[in-house]
XYZ file of C-alpha atoms in Angstrom:
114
model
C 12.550 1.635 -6.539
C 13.158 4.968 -5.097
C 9.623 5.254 -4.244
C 9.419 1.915 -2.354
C 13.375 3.469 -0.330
C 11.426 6.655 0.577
C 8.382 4.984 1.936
C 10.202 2.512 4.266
C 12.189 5.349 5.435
C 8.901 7.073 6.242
C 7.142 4.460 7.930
C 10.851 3.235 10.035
C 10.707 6.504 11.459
C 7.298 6.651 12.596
C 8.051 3.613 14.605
C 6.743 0.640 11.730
C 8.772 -2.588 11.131
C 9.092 -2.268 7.465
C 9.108 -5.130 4.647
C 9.028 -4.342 0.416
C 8.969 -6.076 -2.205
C 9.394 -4.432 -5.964
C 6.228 -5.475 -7.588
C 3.139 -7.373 -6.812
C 4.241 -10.595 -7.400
C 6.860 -10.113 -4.666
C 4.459 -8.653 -2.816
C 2.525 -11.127 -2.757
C 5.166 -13.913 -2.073
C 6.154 -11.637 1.124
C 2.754 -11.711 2.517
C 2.930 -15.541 2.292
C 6.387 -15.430 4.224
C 5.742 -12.846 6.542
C 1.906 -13.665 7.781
C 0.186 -11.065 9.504
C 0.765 -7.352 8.654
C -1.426 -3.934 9.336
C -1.001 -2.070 6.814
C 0.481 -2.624 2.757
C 1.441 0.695 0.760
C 1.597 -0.328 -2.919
C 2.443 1.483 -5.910
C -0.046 1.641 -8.290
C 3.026 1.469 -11.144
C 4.537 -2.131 -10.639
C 5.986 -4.218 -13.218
C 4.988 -7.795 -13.323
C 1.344 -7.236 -11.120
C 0.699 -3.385 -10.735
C -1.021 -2.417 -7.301
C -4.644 -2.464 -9.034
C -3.693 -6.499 -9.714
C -2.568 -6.678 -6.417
C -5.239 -5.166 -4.648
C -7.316 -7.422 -6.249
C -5.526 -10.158 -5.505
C -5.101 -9.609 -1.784
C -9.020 -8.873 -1.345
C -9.831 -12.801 -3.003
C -7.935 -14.146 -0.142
C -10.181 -14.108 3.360
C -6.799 -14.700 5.173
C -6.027 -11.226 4.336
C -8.732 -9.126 5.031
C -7.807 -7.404 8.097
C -4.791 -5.798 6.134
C -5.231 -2.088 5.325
C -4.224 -1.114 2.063
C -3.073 2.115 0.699
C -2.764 3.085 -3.223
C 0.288 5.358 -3.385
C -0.191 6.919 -7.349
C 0.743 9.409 -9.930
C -2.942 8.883 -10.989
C -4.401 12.107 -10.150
C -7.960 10.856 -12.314
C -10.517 10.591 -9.777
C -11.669 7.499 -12.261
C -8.670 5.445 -11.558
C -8.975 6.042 -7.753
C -12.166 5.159 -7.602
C -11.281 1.809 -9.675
C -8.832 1.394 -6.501
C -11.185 1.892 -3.512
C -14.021 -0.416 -5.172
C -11.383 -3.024 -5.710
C -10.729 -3.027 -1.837
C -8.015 -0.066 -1.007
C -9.014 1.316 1.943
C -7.165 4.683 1.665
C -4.947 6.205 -1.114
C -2.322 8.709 -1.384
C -0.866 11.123 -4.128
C 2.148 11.333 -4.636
C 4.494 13.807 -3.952
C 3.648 13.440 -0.234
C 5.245 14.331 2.654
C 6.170 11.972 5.833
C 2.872 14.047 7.713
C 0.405 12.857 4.877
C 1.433 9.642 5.127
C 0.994 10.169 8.690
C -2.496 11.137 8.639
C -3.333 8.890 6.233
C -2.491 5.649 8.788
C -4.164 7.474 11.090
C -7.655 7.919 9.426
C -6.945 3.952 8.335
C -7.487 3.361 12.709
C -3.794 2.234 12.483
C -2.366 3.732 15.645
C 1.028 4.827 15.410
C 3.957 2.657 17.258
């Protein structure tokens, strides 16, 4: 939870309208709600759906494809992240990270900055 807190603070500070959820299942009942957005961070540690689940999830769905997702992990094995990006993350993150690696990393997703 205090993951999902830090990254909405990030992201409302850059300039971002910010929605979370506090697993995939959520996150995936959001997206229904909330229709189009640019950009998901998910946690690769979810209960419920992790973010691997999720990412998979979000890539069967055509409606969705235009959303850029980002793996924020613990998961430092280049195995796991590589499991991520094949399943359809676009960009992933380590954490700890700071609010400027988070900025660079929307940036090299083409997500221009509010």
């Amino acid at each position: 939870k205090a993951i999902r807190l830090i990254l909405g603070q990030i992201l409302k500070e850059l300039g971002f309208e910010v929605c979370s959820a506090g697993d995939g299942i959520q996150a995936l009942e959001r997206l229904k709600e909330v229709g189009k957005v640019d950009l998901a961070l998910v946690d690769w540690n979810m209960p419920e759906m992790n973010g691997f689940e999720f990412v998979c999830a979000v890539r069967k769905e055509e409606k969705y494809n235009d959303i850029r997702l980002m793996m924020v992990t613990t998961e430092t094995e280049m195995a796991q992240v590589i499991k991520a990006l094949e399943a359809g993350a676009n960009e992933y993150v380590m954490k700890p990270f700071t609010k400027d690696i988070i900025r660079e990393k929307i940036s090299l997703l083409g997500i221009s900055l509010p």
